[in-house]
């Protein structure tokens, strides 16, 4: 286990680009597995979430959204996992009935890590991996105030977990 006081972005990004997978034990003690989407296999399960650093990345994984749906994402004040229909170009991936999960990570330090990776990344929370980097920083989606919502491309919204 490699201890990091803060997220050492250069070390983590280099490790991720080299192997395509990265395990980070965050401040709650949960191990996050970050994975390049093209390395995901069905036997890995479907409990993965796409992590995005920018609103414009949504286009690469989801059907085009209405302005209402984009505003909901942009102005969310709590960490939120969205369930939305996958873009047709996403042939394989952790989705159920054509719906995938994603989150726009706004917390500055985690956002910077995702920005430096510069592509949508899959995350599995609490993957139980033992060989992980460690940081005292809390991962935003592990907050008790995390919400889940369904967002459809036509502006339909359904709260799954409020």
PDB file of C-alpha atoms in Angstrom, residues 17-107:
ATOM      1  CA  UNK A  17      -2.053   5.169 -18.195  1.00  0.00           C
ATOM      2  CA  UNK A  18       0.448   2.332 -17.795  1.00  0.00           C
ATOM      3  CA  UNK A  19      -1.961  -0.343 -16.560  1.00  0.00           C
ATOM      4  CA  UNK A  20      -5.426   1.009 -17.335  1.00  0.00           C
ATOM      5  CA  UNK A  21      -6.507   0.294 -13.771  1.00  0.00           C
ATOM      6  CA  UNK A  22      -5.867   2.020 -10.473  1.00  0.00           C
ATOM      7  CA  UNK A  23      -6.864   1.147  -6.908  1.00  0.00           C
ATOM      8  CA  UNK A  24      -7.153   3.955  -4.358  1.00  0.00           C
ATOM      9  CA  UNK A  25      -8.114   3.495  -0.724  1.00  0.00           C
ATOM     10  CA  UNK A  26      -9.862   6.748   0.176  1.00  0.00           C
ATOM     11  CA  UNK A  27     -10.482   8.403   3.548  1.00  0.00           C
ATOM     12  CA  UNK A  28     -13.537   6.297   4.446  1.00  0.00           C
ATOM     13  CA  UNK A  29     -11.422   3.148   4.071  1.00  0.00           C
ATOM     14  CA  UNK A  30     -13.173   2.057   0.859  1.00  0.00           C
ATOM     15  CA  UNK A  31     -11.075   0.938  -2.072  1.00  0.00           C
ATOM     16  CA  UNK A  32     -12.008   2.529  -5.388  1.00  0.00           C
ATOM     17  CA  UNK A  33     -11.034   0.774  -8.584  1.00  0.00           C
ATOM     18  CA  UNK A  34     -10.649   3.132 -11.537  1.00  0.00           C
ATOM     19  CA  UNK A  35     -10.696   1.400 -14.915  1.00  0.00           C
ATOM     20  CA  UNK A  36     -10.389   2.420 -18.558  1.00  0.00           C
ATOM     21  CA  UNK A  37     -13.819   1.683 -20.082  1.00  0.00           C
ATOM     22  CA  UNK A  38     -12.371  -0.410 -22.911  1.00  0.00           C
ATOM     23  CA  UNK A  39     -10.896  -2.834 -20.332  1.00  0.00           C
ATOM     24  CA  UNK A  40     -14.288  -3.581 -18.731  1.00  0.00           C
ATOM     25  CA  UNK A  41     -15.570  -7.143 -19.207  1.00  0.00           C
ATOM     26  CA  UNK A  42     -19.100  -8.453 -18.460  1.00  0.00           C
ATOM     27  CA  UNK A  43     -17.734 -10.858 -15.820  1.00  0.00           C
ATOM     28  CA  UNK A  44     -16.636  -7.778 -13.825  1.00  0.00           C
ATOM     29  CA  UNK A  45     -20.292  -7.053 -13.074  1.00  0.00           C
ATOM     30  CA  UNK A  46     -22.465  -4.043 -13.783  1.00  0.00           C
ATOM     31  CA  UNK A  47     -21.961  -2.056 -10.579  1.00  0.00           C
ATOM     32  CA  UNK A  48     -19.583   0.419 -12.226  1.00  0.00           C
ATOM     33  CA  UNK A  49     -20.131   4.157 -12.611  1.00  0.00           C
ATOM     34  CA  UNK A  50     -18.656   6.395 -15.305  1.00  0.00           C
ATOM     35  CA  UNK A  51     -16.816   9.323 -13.705  1.00  0.00           C
ATOM     36  CA  UNK A  52     -16.707  12.582 -15.622  1.00  0.00           C
ATOM     37  CA  UNK A  53     -14.806  15.803 -14.933  1.00  0.00           C
ATOM     38  CA  UNK A  54     -16.717  18.010 -17.381  1.00  0.00           C
ATOM     39  CA  UNK A  55     -20.324  18.385 -18.528  1.00  0.00           C
ATOM     40  CA  UNK A  56     -19.326  17.989 -22.169  1.00  0.00           C
ATOM     41  CA  UNK A  57     -18.096  14.432 -21.561  1.00  0.00           C
ATOM     42  CA  UNK A  58     -21.701  13.304 -21.164  1.00  0.00           C
ATOM     43  CA  UNK A  59     -22.068  13.327 -24.948  1.00  0.00           C
ATOM     44  CA  UNK A  60     -19.485  10.556 -25.293  1.00  0.00           C
ATOM     45  CA  UNK A  61     -21.418   8.102 -23.103  1.00  0.00           C
ATOM     46  CA  UNK A  62     -25.120   9.146 -23.157  1.00  0.00           C
ATOM     47  CA  UNK A  63     -27.797  10.060 -25.655  1.00  0.00           C
ATOM     48  CA  UNK A  64     -28.007  13.849 -26.185  1.00  0.00           C
ATOM     49  CA  UNK A  65     -29.724  15.566 -23.246  1.00  0.00           C
ATOM     50  CA  UNK A  66     -32.290  18.327 -23.102  1.00  0.00           C
ATOM     51  CA  UNK A  67     -31.235  21.642 -21.588  1.00  0.00           C
ATOM     52  CA  UNK A  68     -33.309  20.832 -18.490  1.00  0.00           C
ATOM     53  CA  UNK A  69     -31.345  17.635 -17.854  1.00  0.00           C
ATOM     54  CA  UNK A  70     -28.018  19.409 -18.385  1.00  0.00           C
ATOM     55  CA  UNK A  71     -29.048  22.138 -15.928  1.00  0.00           C
ATOM     56  CA  UNK A  72     -29.942  19.524 -13.306  1.00  0.00           C
ATOM     57  CA  UNK A  73     -26.473  18.021 -13.617  1.00  0.00           C
ATOM     58  CA  UNK A  74     -24.638  21.334 -13.749  1.00  0.00           C
ATOM     59  CA  UNK A  75     -26.360  22.844 -10.721  1.00  0.00           C
ATOM     60  CA  UNK A  76     -26.573  19.775  -8.468  1.00  0.00           C
ATOM     61  CA  UNK A  77     -25.320  20.775  -5.032  1.00  0.00           C
ATOM     62  CA  UNK A  78     -24.797  17.228  -3.729  1.00  0.00           C
ATOM     63  CA  UNK A  79     -22.913  14.284  -5.216  1.00  0.00           C
ATOM     64  CA  UNK A  80     -25.281  12.516  -7.588  1.00  0.00           C
ATOM     65  CA  UNK A  81     -25.226   9.304  -9.608  1.00  0.00           C
ATOM     66  CA  UNK A  82     -27.300   9.590 -12.767  1.00  0.00           C
ATOM     67  CA  UNK A  83     -28.888   6.698 -14.648  1.00  0.00           C
ATOM     68  CA  UNK A  84     -29.315   7.504 -18.342  1.00  0.00           C
ATOM     69  CA  UNK A  85     -29.678   5.779 -21.724  1.00  0.00           C
ATOM     70  CA  UNK A  86     -26.273   4.953 -23.187  1.00  0.00           C
ATOM     71  CA  UNK A  87     -25.033   6.546 -26.381  1.00  0.00           C
ATOM     72  CA  UNK A  88     -25.303   4.180 -29.359  1.00  0.00           C
ATOM     73  CA  UNK A  89     -21.516   4.269 -29.789  1.00  0.00           C
ATOM     74  CA  UNK A  90     -21.101   2.618 -26.361  1.00  0.00           C
ATOM     75  CA  UNK A  91     -21.495  -0.977 -27.518  1.00  0.00           C
ATOM     76  CA  UNK A  92     -20.195  -2.766 -24.460  1.00  0.00           C
ATOM     77  CA  UNK A  93     -20.075  -1.502 -20.959  1.00  0.00           C
ATOM     78  CA  UNK A  94     -21.551  -1.761 -17.506  1.00  0.00           C
ATOM     79  CA  UNK A  95     -25.154  -1.017 -18.396  1.00  0.00           C
ATOM     80  CA  UNK A  96     -28.474  -2.701 -17.743  1.00  0.00           C
ATOM     81  CA  UNK A  97     -31.154  -2.567 -20.448  1.00  0.00           C
ATOM     82  CA  UNK A  98     -29.221   0.153 -22.272  1.00  0.00           C
ATOM     83  CA  UNK A  99     -28.963   2.388 -19.173  1.00  0.00           C
ATOM     84  CA  UNK A 100     -25.604   3.290 -17.654  1.00  0.00           C
ATOM     85  CA  UNK A 101     -24.634   5.175 -14.502  1.00  0.00           C
ATOM     86  CA  UNK A 102     -22.431   8.254 -14.407  1.00  0.00           C
ATOM     87  CA  UNK A 103     -21.440  11.064 -12.085  1.00  0.00           C
ATOM     88  CA  UNK A 104     -19.937  14.468 -12.722  1.00  0.00           C
ATOM     89  CA  UNK A 105     -17.295  14.826  -9.990  1.00  0.00           C
ATOM     90  CA  UNK A 106     -17.122  18.439  -8.884  1.00  0.00           C
ATOM     91  CA  UNK A 107     -14.913  18.069  -5.788  1.00  0.00           C
TER      92      UNK A 107
END
